[in-house]
Amino acid sequence: MVVGMAGSGKTTFMQRLNAHLHQKKEPPYIVNLDPAVKNVPFDRHIDIRDSVNYKEVMKQYNLGPNGGIMTCLNLFATKIDQVLGILEKRAPTLSRILVDTPGQIECFVWSASGAIVTDALASSFPTVLAYIVDTPRTTSTSTFMSNMLYACSILYKTKLPMIIVFNKTDAQDALFAKEWMTDFETFQAALRKEEEKEDGVNSGYMGSLMNSMSLMLDEFYNHLDVVSVSSMTGAGIDDFFKAVDSKVEEYKRDYLPELEKARKEREKRKEEDKNEQIDKLMADMKVAESSSRGKPRKNKKVSASEPEIDTLSDAMDSDSDEAMEGDPEPEDGTNDGRMEDDSLVDRYERALHRDGGKEDTTDESFMRYLNAPR
């Protein structure tokens, strides 16, 4: 991944890397993440401009240049899984994947979408950051220190191997910068020399501040590989790829275990959150069940003529009784109207007394059953 300040020569550097790899018969897979670039001097396999229109985003959302870039990156980050799917399919036949980032470095490095893209790539492929420095503009100690501080912040933000690339060495040799990074006394001498200038740019608190920062960055320099290249002439490109290969080994040795550890911790937290939600759901269900058990049943008011329904057969009988509510109720000692003149009771009474008043006890009990109120 190529990052760097605006005007440091990232696009020209990408073009030189592409030409060098094609010359070695190892064509790279190129991804462009700069939505605002107008012309790109190399072929792209994945281009953010194919899916997001930068000017249309600025118009629709009423944004400025930086806001438009960040919004385009946010929209593109929602499809990063599809990008990873494409790259993983191509990976067996590829040796290098080159990613060009927007010229406004803060829009990519410090945005949420930039972190999503970087983390997604780093979790799937050995990823190395190439921080491009404009060498002619870094001859001042203050500018040099600003670049190093920015590189330090990006290193600890992304937690990925980084290579400092001093570009445009055809215009300015980067030997002075390498000496400042490796020899503290040399940087102090350059700092004192600038303090003695008549303009006094680095006088006072500025000189003391840069002295302190140079001491602090001494440990930071030990974790960096530094190369000098010229995107115009191609000088130093081989040294750059050697540094990349060494950083890949560093990625596998140091950074990959940390990424795996972070991934396991995220999965563990997700599993704990899931179990916590399940426990809450089960607790809510138990509370609801216990409350329903302890709550008395609200029985329907039952009148004397309407028995309580306890079983399905009773419910069916009740339904049949309700269906016959409109029928006239039979009088006492009569049938329900289905027999015309002679009821069953009357016919039985006549049969019971036909032998001169002699009654049968069995028939009498049956008579009581018939006359019992129902």
Coordinates of C-alpha atoms in Angstrom, one line a residue:
M1 CA 0.0 0.0 0.0
V2 CA 1.5 3.3 -1.1
V3 CA 0.8 6.3 1.2
G4 CA 2.3 9.7 1.4
M5 CA 1.8 13.4 1.5
A6 CA 0.2 15.2 -1.5
G7 CA 2.8 15.9 -4.1
S8 CA 5.3 13.3 -2.8
G9 CA 5.1 11.4 -6.1
K10 CA 2.9 8.4 -5.2
T11 CA 1.3 8.0 -8.7
T12 CA 4.7 8.2 -10.5
F13 CA 6.1 5.7 -8.0
M14 CA 3.2 3.4 -8.7
Q15 CA 3.8 3.7 -12.4
R16 CA 7.5 2.9 -12.0
L17 CA 6.7 -0.2 -9.8
N18 CA 4.2 -1.4 -12.5
A19 CA 6.7 -1.0 -15.3
H20 CA 9.5 -2.7 -13.3
L21 CA 7.3 -5.8 -12.5
H22 CA 6.1 -6.1 -16.1
Q23 CA 9.7 -6.0 -17.2
K24 CA 10.4 -8.9 -14.9
K25 CA 7.4 -10.8 -16.3
E26 CA 5.7 -10.5 -12.9
P27 CA 2.7 -8.3 -13.7
P28 CA 1.0 -7.0 -10.5
Y29 CA -2.6 -6.6 -9.6
I30 CA -3.4 -2.9 -9.2
V31 CA -6.1 -1.3 -7.0
N32 CA -6.8 2.4 -7.2
L33 CA -8.5 3.9 -4.2
D34 CA -8.2 7.6 -5.2
P35 CA -11.7 8.7 -6.4
A36 CA -10.6 12.3 -7.2
V37 CA -7.7 11.5 -9.6
K38 CA -8.5 12.5 -13.2
N39 CA -5.9 10.5 -15.2
V40 CA -4.0 7.4 -14.0
P41 CA -0.9 6.5 -16.1
F42 CA -1.2 2.8 -15.6
D43 CA -3.9 0.1 -16.0
R44 CA -6.0 -0.7 -13.0
H45 CA -7.8 -3.9 -12.3
I46 CA -10.0 -2.5 -9.5
D47 CA -10.8 1.2 -9.6
I48 CA -12.9 3.0 -7.1
R49 CA -14.0 5.4 -9.8
D50 CA -15.9 2.6 -11.6
S51 CA -18.3 2.3 -8.7
V52 CA -18.4 5.8 -7.2
N53 CA -18.6 9.1 -9.0
Y54 CA -16.6 11.7 -7.0
K55 CA -18.2 14.8 -8.5
E56 CA -21.7 13.4 -8.2
V57 CA -21.1 12.5 -4.5
M58 CA -20.0 16.1 -3.8
K59 CA -23.0 17.5 -5.6
Q60 CA -25.6 15.2 -4.0
Y61 CA -24.3 15.5 -0.4
N62 CA -23.2 19.1 -0.7
L63 CA -19.6 18.3 0.2
G64 CA -16.1 19.8 -0.3
P65 CA -13.1 18.0 -1.8
N66 CA -12.0 16.2 1.3
G67 CA -15.6 15.3 2.4
G68 CA -16.2 13.9 -1.1
I69 CA -13.2 11.7 -0.9
M70 CA -14.1 10.4 2.5
T71 CA -17.7 9.7 1.5
C72 CA -16.5 7.9 -1.7
L73 CA -14.2 5.7 0.5
N74 CA -17.1 5.0 2.9
L75 CA -19.3 3.9 0.0
F76 CA -16.5 1.7 -1.4
A77 CA -15.7 0.2 2.0
T78 CA -19.2 -1.3 2.2
K79 CA -18.2 -3.6 -0.7
I80 CA -14.7 -4.5 0.6
D81 CA -15.8 -8.1 1.0
Q82 CA -16.4 -8.3 -2.8
V83 CA -13.0 -6.8 -3.4
L84 CA -11.4 -9.4 -1.1
G85 CA -13.2 -12.1 -2.9
I86 CA -11.8 -11.0 -6.2
L87 CA -8.3 -10.7 -4.8
E88 CA -8.4 -14.1 -3.2
K89 CA -9.4 -15.7 -6.4
R90 CA -6.5 -14.0 -8.2
A91 CA -4.0 -14.6 -5.5
P92 CA -2.6 -18.0 -6.6
T93 CA -1.5 -16.4 -9.9
L94 CA -0.2 -13.1 -8.5
S95 CA 3.1 -12.2 -6.9
R96 CA 2.3 -8.5 -6.0
I97 CA -0.8 -6.4 -5.3
L98 CA -0.3 -2.7 -5.5
V99 CA -2.7 -0.4 -3.8
D100 CA -2.7 3.4 -4.6
T101 CA -4.3 5.6 -1.9
P102 CA -5.7 9.2 -2.2
G103 CA -3.4 12.1 -2.3
Q104 CA -5.1 13.6 0.8
I105 CA -3.4 11.1 3.2
E106 CA -5.5 12.1 6.2
C107 CA -8.7 11.2 4.3
F108 CA -7.5 7.7 4.1
V109 CA -5.3 7.0 7.1
W110 CA -7.5 8.6 9.7
S111 CA -11.0 7.7 8.3
A112 CA -13.0 4.7 9.4
S113 CA -13.2 3.5 5.8
G114 CA -9.4 3.6 5.4
A115 CA -9.0 1.5 8.6
I116 CA -11.6 -1.0 7.3
V117 CA -9.8 -1.4 3.9
T118 CA -6.4 -1.6 5.5
D119 CA -7.5 -4.2 8.2
A120 CA -9.3 -6.2 5.6
L121 CA -6.3 -6.4 3.3
A122 CA -3.9 -7.1 6.2
S123 CA -6.1 -9.9 7.5
S124 CA -6.0 -11.7 4.1
F125 CA -2.5 -10.9 2.6
P126 CA 0.9 -10.0 3.9
T127 CA 0.6 -6.2 3.8
V128 CA 3.4 -3.6 3.8
L129 CA 3.1 0.2 3.9
A130 CA 5.3 2.3 1.6
Y131 CA 5.5 5.8 3.0
I132 CA 6.6 8.2 0.2
V133 CA 8.7 11.2 1.2
D134 CA 9.4 14.2 -1.1
T135 CA 13.2 14.3 -0.6
P136 CA 13.9 17.8 -2.0
R137 CA 11.3 19.3 0.4
T138 CA 12.8 17.5 3.4
T139 CA 16.2 19.2 3.5
S140 CA 14.9 21.4 6.4
T141 CA 15.1 19.8 9.8
S142 CA 11.6 20.9 10.7
T143 CA 10.0 19.4 7.5
F144 CA 12.0 16.2 8.0
M145 CA 10.8 15.9 11.6
S146 CA 7.2 16.6 10.6
N147 CA 7.4 13.8 8.0
M148 CA 8.9 11.4 10.5
L149 CA 6.3 12.1 13.1
Y150 CA 3.5 11.6 10.5
A151 CA 5.1 8.3 9.5
C152 CA 5.4 7.3 13.2
S153 CA 1.7 8.0 13.7
I154 CA 0.7 6.0 10.7
L155 CA 2.9 3.1 11.8
Y156 CA 1.2 2.9 15.2
K157 CA -2.2 3.5 13.7
T158 CA -2.1 0.7 11.2
K159 CA 0.3 -1.6 13.1
L160 CA 1.8 -2.8 9.8
P161 CA 5.4 -3.1 8.6
M162 CA 6.5 0.2 7.0
I163 CA 9.2 1.3 4.5
I164 CA 10.3 4.9 4.3
V165 CA 10.8 5.7 0.6
F166 CA 12.8 8.8 -0.1
N167 CA 11.5 9.7 -3.6
K168 CA 12.9 12.1 -6.2
T169 CA 16.5 11.3 -5.5
D170 CA 17.4 12.3 -9.0
A171 CA 16.7 15.9 -7.9
Q172 CA 18.1 15.6 -4.3
D173 CA 20.2 12.8 -2.8
A174 CA 18.7 11.3 0.3
L175 CA 22.0 10.6 2.0
F176 CA 21.5 13.5 4.5
A177 CA 18.2 12.1 5.6
K178 CA 19.6 8.6 6.2
E179 CA 22.4 10.2 8.3
W180 CA 19.9 12.1 10.4
M181 CA 18.0 8.9 11.0
T182 CA 21.0 6.9 12.0
D183 CA 23.3 9.4 13.7
F184 CA 21.8 11.6 16.4
E185 CA 24.8 14.0 16.5
T186 CA 24.5 14.7 12.8
F187 CA 20.9 15.8 13.2
Q188 CA 21.9 18.0 16.2
A189 CA 24.6 19.6 14.2
A190 CA 22.1 20.4 11.3
L191 CA 19.7 21.7 13.9
R192 CA 22.2 24.1 15.4
K193 CA 23.3 25.2 12.0
E194 CA 19.7 26.2 11.1
E195 CA 19.3 28.0 14.5
E196 CA 22.3 30.2 13.7
K197 CA 20.5 31.5 10.6
E198 CA 19.4 35.1 10.7
D199 CA 15.7 34.3 10.1
G200 CA 15.6 32.3 13.4
V201 CA 13.0 29.8 12.1
N202 CA 14.1 27.1 14.5
S203 CA 15.1 29.4 17.4
G204 CA 13.8 29.2 20.9
Y205 CA 11.3 26.5 21.9
M206 CA 11.3 25.0 18.4
G207 CA 14.9 23.9 18.6
S208 CA 14.2 22.4 22.1
L209 CA 11.1 20.6 20.8
M210 CA 12.9 19.0 17.9
N211 CA 15.8 17.9 20.1
S212 CA 13.3 16.1 22.3
M213 CA 11.5 14.6 19.3
S214 CA 14.7 13.4 17.7
L215 CA 15.5 11.5 20.9
M216 CA 12.1 10.0 21.0
L217 CA 12.2 8.9 17.3
D218 CA 15.5 7.1 17.7
E219 CA 13.7 3.9 18.7
F220 CA 11.1 4.4 15.9
Y221 CA 13.9 4.5 13.3
N222 CA 15.1 1.0 14.4
H223 CA 11.8 -0.6 13.2
L224 CA 12.0 1.0 9.7
D225 CA 13.6 0.1 6.4
V226 CA 14.8 3.1 4.5
V227 CA 15.3 3.2 0.7
S228 CA 16.2 5.9 -1.8
V229 CA 14.4 5.7 -5.2
S230 CA 13.8 7.8 -8.2
S231 CA 10.5 7.3 -9.9
M232 CA 11.8 9.1 -12.9
T233 CA 14.9 7.0 -13.6
G234 CA 14.0 3.8 -11.8
A235 CA 17.0 3.9 -9.5
G236 CA 16.6 2.0 -6.2
I237 CA 13.5 0.0 -7.2
D238 CA 15.3 -3.3 -6.7
D239 CA 16.3 -2.2 -3.3
F240 CA 12.7 -1.3 -2.6
F241 CA 11.5 -4.8 -3.5
K242 CA 14.3 -6.4 -1.3
A243 CA 13.0 -4.3 1.6
V244 CA 9.4 -5.4 0.8
D245 CA 10.5 -9.1 0.9
S246 CA 12.2 -8.6 4.3
K247 CA 9.1 -6.8 5.6
V248 CA 6.9 -9.7 4.5
E249 CA 9.0 -12.0 6.7
E250 CA 8.6 -9.5 9.5
Y251 CA 4.8 -9.4 8.9
K252 CA 4.6 -13.2 9.2
R253 CA 6.9 -13.3 12.3
D254 CA 5.6 -10.3 14.3
Y255 CA 2.4 -8.8 12.9
L256 CA 0.5 -11.9 11.9
P257 CA 0.4 -13.4 15.4
E258 CA -0.9 -10.1 16.7
L259 CA -3.6 -9.9 14.1
E260 CA -4.6 -13.5 14.9
K261 CA -4.7 -12.7 18.6
A262 CA -6.8 -9.6 17.9
R263 CA -9.2 -11.6 15.7
K264 CA -9.6 -14.3 18.3
E265 CA -10.3 -11.6 20.9
R266 CA -13.0 -10.1 18.7
E267 CA -14.6 -13.5 18.1
K268 CA -14.5 -14.2 21.8
R269 CA -16.2 -10.9 22.6
K270 CA -18.8 -11.6 20.0
E271 CA -19.4 -15.1 21.4
E272 CA -19.7 -13.6 25.0
D273 CA -22.1 -11.0 23.8
K274 CA -24.2 -13.7 22.0
N275 CA -24.2 -15.8 25.2
E276 CA -25.2 -12.8 27.3
Q277 CA -28.1 -12.1 25.0
I278 CA -29.2 -15.7 25.1
D279 CA -29.0 -15.7 28.9
K280 CA -31.1 -12.5 29.1
L281 CA -33.6 -14.0 26.8
M282 CA -33.9 -17.2 28.9
A283 CA -34.2 -15.1 32.0
D284 CA -37.0 -13.1 30.5
M285 CA -38.8 -16.2 29.4
K286 CA -38.5 -17.7 33.0
V287 CA -39.8 -14.5 34.5
A288 CA -42.8 -14.5 32.1
E289 CA -43.5 -18.2 32.8
S290 CA -43.4 -17.8 36.6
S291 CA -45.6 -14.8 36.5
S292 CA -48.2 -16.6 34.4
R293 CA -48.1 -19.5 36.8
G294 CA -48.6 -17.4 39.9
K295 CA -51.3 -15.3 38.4
P296 CA -54.9 -16.6 39.2
R297 CA -57.0 -17.7 36.3
K298 CA -59.6 -15.3 35.2
N299 CA -62.6 -17.6 35.0
K300 CA -65.7 -16.6 33.1
K301 CA -68.7 -15.9 35.3
V302 CA -70.8 -19.0 35.3
S303 CA -74.5 -18.7 36.0
A304 CA -76.5 -21.4 37.8
S305 CA -77.9 -22.5 34.5
E306 CA -74.5 -22.5 32.7
P307 CA -72.1 -25.1 34.0
E308 CA -68.3 -24.5 34.1
I309 CA -66.5 -25.8 31.0
D310 CA -63.6 -28.0 32.0
T311 CA -63.2 -30.4 29.1
L312 CA -63.5 -30.4 25.4
S313 CA -66.7 -32.5 25.5
D314 CA -68.2 -29.9 27.9
A315 CA -67.2 -27.2 25.5
M316 CA -68.9 -29.0 22.6
D317 CA -72.0 -29.5 24.7
S318 CA -72.0 -25.8 25.6
D319 CA -71.7 -24.9 22.0
S320 CA -74.7 -27.1 21.1
D321 CA -76.7 -25.6 24.0
E322 CA -75.8 -22.0 22.8
A323 CA -76.9 -23.0 19.3
M324 CA -80.4 -23.9 20.6
E325 CA -80.9 -20.8 22.8
G326 CA -83.6 -19.6 20.4
D327 CA -85.8 -22.7 20.9
P328 CA -88.6 -22.7 23.4
E329 CA -87.8 -24.5 26.6
P330 CA -90.0 -27.5 27.3
E331 CA -92.5 -27.3 30.2
D332 CA -92.0 -29.5 33.3
G333 CA -92.9 -33.1 32.7
T334 CA -93.0 -32.6 28.9
N335 CA -90.6 -33.5 26.2
D336 CA -88.7 -31.0 24.1
G337 CA -91.3 -30.8 21.3
R338 CA -90.1 -33.6 19.2
M339 CA -93.1 -35.8 20.1
E340 CA -96.5 -34.4 19.1
D341 CA -99.2 -35.3 21.7
D342 CA -98.0 -38.1 23.9
S343 CA -94.8 -37.7 25.8
L344 CA -92.6 -40.5 26.9
V345 CA -93.4 -39.9 30.6
D346 CA -97.1 -40.0 30.0
R347 CA -96.9 -43.2 28.0
Y348 CA -94.7 -44.8 30.7
E349 CA -97.1 -43.7 33.5
R350 CA -100.0 -45.5 31.8
A351 CA -97.9 -48.6 31.3
L352 CA -96.8 -48.4 34.9
H353 CA -100.4 -48.4 36.3
R354 CA -102.1 -50.7 33.9
D355 CA -102.0 -53.7 36.4
G356 CA -104.2 -52.1 39.0
G357 CA -101.7 -49.9 40.7
K358 CA -99.1 -52.5 41.1
E359 CA -95.8 -50.7 40.7
D360 CA -92.4 -52.2 39.9
T361 CA -89.6 -50.9 42.0
T362 CA -87.3 -51.0 39.0
D363 CA -89.7 -49.0 36.9
E364 CA -90.2 -46.6 39.8
S365 CA -86.4 -45.9 40.0
F366 CA -86.4 -45.3 36.3
M367 CA -89.4 -43.0 36.8
R368 CA -87.4 -41.0 39.4
Y369 CA -84.6 -40.8 36.9
L370 CA -86.9 -39.4 34.3
N371 CA -88.4 -36.8 36.7
A372 CA -85.1 -35.7 38.1
P373 CA -84.4 -32.1 37.1
R374 CA -81.9 -31.6 34.4

